[in-house]
Amino acid sequence: MSYTKPLPAIDNWNRPFWDATREQRLVAQACEPCGTVFFPPGPVCPHCLSAKLSWKQLSGRGTVESWVVFHQVYYKGFADEMPYNVAMIRLDEGARMLSNVVVPNDSLHADMRVEVVFAPATEELSIPKFRPLTPGEG
Ligand SMILES: [Zn+2]
């Protein structure tokens, strides 16, 4: 079955991120002088504007800060998943990421602890989503 949702445009800035997701790893850029970890990728640190950046392996864990639930079909590929959530995840390393939490929408709550899972989309791409962590998991 072919993937019918929109796919990211891969460029030189985000290619290391998408290469890592294909290997089921979550990475983000880290600023060497100030330590800020950020997403989406870019040419300079959004905190101190340094261009001395490297890619950091992340734990894949984070906390739900906020979310919305979409009830309107903006892209036909999402029609079978209506309504679906889009959540702002604060990763444990500090970066924020927009993604889906794979739970019933009415069970989402602020400060929910989550962990990344990877949903294969194409041979080249896997989409990072999040699942809830149970209390003992952190
Ligand atoms: Zn910095």
PDB file of C-alpha atoms and ligand atoms in Angstrom:
ATOM      1  CA  MET A   1       0.000   0.000   0.000  1.00  0.00           C
ATOM      2  CA  SER A   2       1.394   3.399  -0.898  1.00  0.00           C
ATOM      3  CA  TYR A   3       1.827   6.206   1.599  1.00  0.00           C
ATOM      4  CA  THR A   4      -0.708   8.970   0.865  1.00  0.00           C
ATOM      5  CA  LYS A   5       0.157  11.631   3.485  1.00  0.00           C
ATOM      6  CA  PRO A   6       2.392  14.601   2.735  1.00  0.00           C
ATOM      7  CA  LEU A   7       6.106  13.786   2.932  1.00  0.00           C
ATOM      8  CA  PRO A   8       8.848  16.122   4.166  1.00  0.00           C
ATOM      9  CA  ALA A   9      11.026  17.969   1.690  1.00  0.00           C
ATOM     10  CA  ILE A  10      14.539  16.676   2.364  1.00  0.00           C
ATOM     11  CA  ASP A  11      17.263  19.311   2.179  1.00  0.00           C
ATOM     12  CA  ASN A  12      20.856  19.630   3.310  1.00  0.00           C
ATOM     13  CA  TRP A  13      19.813  20.885   6.760  1.00  0.00           C
ATOM     14  CA  ASN A  14      17.330  18.151   7.659  1.00  0.00           C
ATOM     15  CA  ARG A  15      18.886  15.184   5.816  1.00  0.00           C
ATOM     16  CA  PRO A  16      20.809  13.906   8.910  1.00  0.00           C
ATOM     17  CA  PHE A  17      17.533  13.941  10.888  1.00  0.00           C
ATOM     18  CA  TRP A  18      15.634  11.896   8.295  1.00  0.00           C
ATOM     19  CA  ASP A  19      18.595   9.547   7.737  1.00  0.00           C
ATOM     20  CA  ALA A  20      18.522   8.826  11.497  1.00  0.00           C
ATOM     21  CA  THR A  21      14.756   8.222  11.610  1.00  0.00           C
ATOM     22  CA  ARG A  22      15.179   5.590   8.898  1.00  0.00           C
ATOM     23  CA  GLU A  23      17.506   3.815  11.384  1.00  0.00           C
ATOM     24  CA  GLN A  24      14.900   4.345  14.158  1.00  0.00           C
ATOM     25  CA  ARG A  25      17.068   6.940  15.934  1.00  0.00           C
ATOM     26  CA  LEU A  26      15.999  10.413  16.993  1.00  0.00           C
ATOM     27  CA  VAL A  27      18.651  13.124  16.644  1.00  0.00           C
ATOM     28  CA  ALA A  28      18.724  16.906  16.822  1.00  0.00           C
ATOM     29  CA  GLN A  29      21.320  19.598  16.342  1.00  0.00           C
ATOM     30  CA  ALA A  30      23.246  20.650  19.435  1.00  0.00           C
ATOM     31  CA  CYS A  31      25.166  23.905  19.812  1.00  0.00           C
ATOM     32  CA  GLU A  32      28.750  23.243  20.895  1.00  0.00           C
ATOM     33  CA  PRO A  33      29.348  26.603  22.702  1.00  0.00           C
ATOM     34  CA  CYS A  34      26.063  26.852  24.650  1.00  0.00           C
ATOM     35  CA  GLY A  35      24.664  23.306  24.633  1.00  0.00           C
ATOM     36  CA  THR A  36      21.220  24.216  23.276  1.00  0.00           C
ATOM     37  CA  VAL A  37      19.535  21.281  21.540  1.00  0.00           C
ATOM     38  CA  PHE A  38      17.011  22.429  18.960  1.00  0.00           C
ATOM     39  CA  PHE A  39      14.612  21.413  16.223  1.00  0.00           C
ATOM     40  CA  PRO A  40      13.910  22.008  13.360  1.00  0.00           C
ATOM     41  CA  PRO A  41      17.450  21.953  11.949  1.00  0.00           C
ATOM     42  CA  GLY A  42      19.083  25.168  10.811  1.00  0.00           C
ATOM     43  CA  PRO A  43      22.405  26.842  10.057  1.00  0.00           C
ATOM     44  CA  VAL A  44      22.868  28.553  13.458  1.00  0.00           C
ATOM     45  CA  CYS A  45      21.886  28.061  17.099  1.00  0.00           C
ATOM     46  CA  PRO A  46      18.582  29.860  17.839  1.00  0.00           C
ATOM     47  CA  HIS A  47      19.901  30.799  21.313  1.00  0.00           C
ATOM     48  CA  CYS A  48      23.412  32.206  20.679  1.00  0.00           C
ATOM     49  CA  LEU A  49      23.620  32.231  16.845  1.00  0.00           C
ATOM     50  CA  SER A  50      26.784  30.109  16.798  1.00  0.00           C
ATOM     51  CA  ALA A  51      27.320  28.007  13.680  1.00  0.00           C
ATOM     52  CA  LYS A  52      29.367  25.419  15.635  1.00  0.00           C
ATOM     53  CA  LEU A  53      26.746  22.667  15.604  1.00  0.00           C
ATOM     54  CA  SER A  54      26.782  18.905  15.792  1.00  0.00           C
ATOM     55  CA  TRP A  55      24.143  16.160  15.683  1.00  0.00           C
ATOM     56  CA  LYS A  56      23.220  14.618  19.019  1.00  0.00           C
ATOM     57  CA  GLN A  57      21.572  11.278  19.670  1.00  0.00           C
ATOM     58  CA  LEU A  58      18.465  11.876  21.818  1.00  0.00           C
ATOM     59  CA  SER A  59      16.799   9.632  24.378  1.00  0.00           C
ATOM     60  CA  GLY A  60      13.541   9.771  22.409  1.00  0.00           C
ATOM     61  CA  ARG A  61      11.664  10.651  25.593  1.00  0.00           C
ATOM     62  CA  GLY A  62       9.739  13.789  26.326  1.00  0.00           C
ATOM     63  CA  THR A  63       6.638  15.420  27.763  1.00  0.00           C
ATOM     64  CA  VAL A  64       3.433  16.586  26.078  1.00  0.00           C
ATOM     65  CA  GLU A  65       3.208  20.366  26.478  1.00  0.00           C
ATOM     66  CA  SER A  66       0.109  21.020  24.376  1.00  0.00           C
ATOM     67  CA  TRP A  67      -1.925  19.557  21.544  1.00  0.00           C
ATOM     68  CA  VAL A  68      -4.774  20.130  19.116  1.00  0.00           C
ATOM     69  CA  VAL A  69      -7.205  17.644  17.587  1.00  0.00           C
ATOM     70  CA  PHE A  70      -7.923  18.012  13.870  1.00  0.00           C
ATOM     71  CA  HIS A  71     -11.516  17.315  12.832  1.00  0.00           C
ATOM     72  CA  GLN A  72     -11.251  18.621   9.273  1.00  0.00           C
ATOM     73  CA  VAL A  73      -9.639  16.640   6.430  1.00  0.00           C
ATOM     74  CA  TYR A  74      -6.995  18.990   5.011  1.00  0.00           C
ATOM     75  CA  TYR A  75      -5.094  16.121   3.352  1.00  0.00           C
ATOM     76  CA  LYS A  76      -6.875  13.056   1.972  1.00  0.00           C
ATOM     77  CA  GLY A  77      -4.189  10.782   3.394  1.00  0.00           C
ATOM     78  CA  PHE A  78      -5.422  11.532   6.914  1.00  0.00           C
ATOM     79  CA  ALA A  79      -9.107  10.788   6.191  1.00  0.00           C
ATOM     80  CA  ASP A  80      -8.996   7.313   7.791  1.00  0.00           C
ATOM     81  CA  GLU A  81      -7.487   8.691  11.016  1.00  0.00           C
ATOM     82  CA  MET A  82      -9.974  11.462  11.734  1.00  0.00           C
ATOM     83  CA  PRO A  83      -9.982  13.009  14.250  1.00  0.00           C
ATOM     84  CA  TYR A  84      -6.214  12.953  14.925  1.00  0.00           C
ATOM     85  CA  ASN A  85      -4.012  14.834  17.351  1.00  0.00           C
ATOM     86  CA  VAL A  86      -0.953  16.994  16.735  1.00  0.00           C
ATOM     87  CA  ALA A  87       1.058  17.467  19.899  1.00  0.00           C
ATOM     88  CA  MET A  88       3.924  19.723  20.988  1.00  0.00           C
ATOM     89  CA  ILE A  89       6.471  17.439  22.640  1.00  0.00           C
ATOM     90  CA  ARG A  90       9.201  18.913  24.857  1.00  0.00           C
ATOM     91  CA  LEU A  91      12.026  16.415  24.449  1.00  0.00           C
ATOM     92  CA  ASP A  92      14.072  15.647  27.567  1.00  0.00           C
ATOM     93  CA  GLU A  93      17.117  17.287  25.942  1.00  0.00           C
ATOM     94  CA  GLY A  94      15.166  20.569  25.588  1.00  0.00           C
ATOM     95  CA  ALA A  95      14.120  20.700  21.924  1.00  0.00           C
ATOM     96  CA  ARG A  96      10.434  20.874  21.011  1.00  0.00           C
ATOM     97  CA  MET A  97       8.929  18.740  18.249  1.00  0.00           C
ATOM     98  CA  LEU A  98       5.465  18.591  16.669  1.00  0.00           C
ATOM     99  CA  SER A  99       4.208  15.051  16.227  1.00  0.00           C
ATOM    100  CA  ASN A 100       1.309  12.675  16.865  1.00  0.00           C
ATOM    101  CA  VAL A 101       0.747  10.776  20.106  1.00  0.00           C
ATOM    102  CA  VAL A 102      -0.623   7.333  19.308  1.00  0.00           C
ATOM    103  CA  VAL A 103      -3.387   7.252  21.938  1.00  0.00           C
ATOM    104  CA  PRO A 104      -7.118   7.964  21.874  1.00  0.00           C
ATOM    105  CA  ASN A 105      -7.427  11.751  21.732  1.00  0.00           C
ATOM    106  CA  ASP A 106      -9.459  11.957  24.950  1.00  0.00           C
ATOM    107  CA  SER A 107      -6.646  10.326  26.925  1.00  0.00           C
ATOM    108  CA  LEU A 108      -4.083  13.031  26.059  1.00  0.00           C
ATOM    109  CA  HIS A 109      -3.113  15.275  28.943  1.00  0.00           C
ATOM    110  CA  ALA A 110      -0.522  17.932  29.708  1.00  0.00           C
ATOM    111  CA  ASP A 111       2.724  16.567  31.158  1.00  0.00           C
ATOM    112  CA  MET A 112       2.059  13.086  29.718  1.00  0.00           C
ATOM    113  CA  ARG A 113       5.413  11.290  29.481  1.00  0.00           C
ATOM    114  CA  VAL A 114       6.017   9.896  25.998  1.00  0.00           C
ATOM    115  CA  GLU A 115       8.625   8.008  23.989  1.00  0.00           C
ATOM    116  CA  VAL A 116       9.329   8.082  20.278  1.00  0.00           C
ATOM    117  CA  VAL A 117       8.208   5.278  17.968  1.00  0.00           C
ATOM    118  CA  PHE A 118       8.885   5.174  14.248  1.00  0.00           C
ATOM    119  CA  ALA A 119       6.209   4.650  11.625  1.00  0.00           C
ATOM    120  CA  PRO A 120       7.669   3.554   8.272  1.00  0.00           C
ATOM    121  CA  ALA A 121       6.299   5.739   5.471  1.00  0.00           C
ATOM    122  CA  THR A 122       8.415   4.922   2.424  1.00  0.00           C
ATOM    123  CA  GLU A 123      11.607   2.944   1.872  1.00  0.00           C
ATOM    124  CA  GLU A 124      13.551   6.127   2.593  1.00  0.00           C
ATOM    125  CA  LEU A 125      11.472   7.669   5.390  1.00  0.00           C
ATOM    126  CA  SER A 126      10.133   6.800   8.793  1.00  0.00           C
ATOM    127  CA  ILE A 127       7.948   9.296  10.646  1.00  0.00           C
ATOM    128  CA  PRO A 128       8.650   9.828  14.353  1.00  0.00           C
ATOM    129  CA  LYS A 129       5.516   9.584  16.514  1.00  0.00           C
ATOM    130  CA  PHE A 130       5.156   9.186  20.267  1.00  0.00           C
ATOM    131  CA  ARG A 131       3.555   6.665  22.585  1.00  0.00           C
ATOM    132  CA  PRO A 132       2.806   7.112  26.287  1.00  0.00           C
ATOM    133  CA  LEU A 133       5.294   5.843  28.837  1.00  0.00           C
ATOM    134  CA  THR A 134       3.805   3.998  31.771  1.00  0.00           C
ATOM    135  CA  PRO A 135       4.763   5.474  35.188  1.00  0.00           C
ATOM    136  CA  GLY A 136       7.531   2.914  35.821  1.00  0.00           C
ATOM    137  CA  GLU A 137       9.163   3.668  32.469  1.00  0.00           C
ATOM    138  CA  GLY A 138      10.014   7.274  33.272  1.00  0.00           C
TER     139      GLY A 138
HETATM  140 ZN    ZN B   1      24.166  28.210  21.132  1.00  0.00          ZN
END
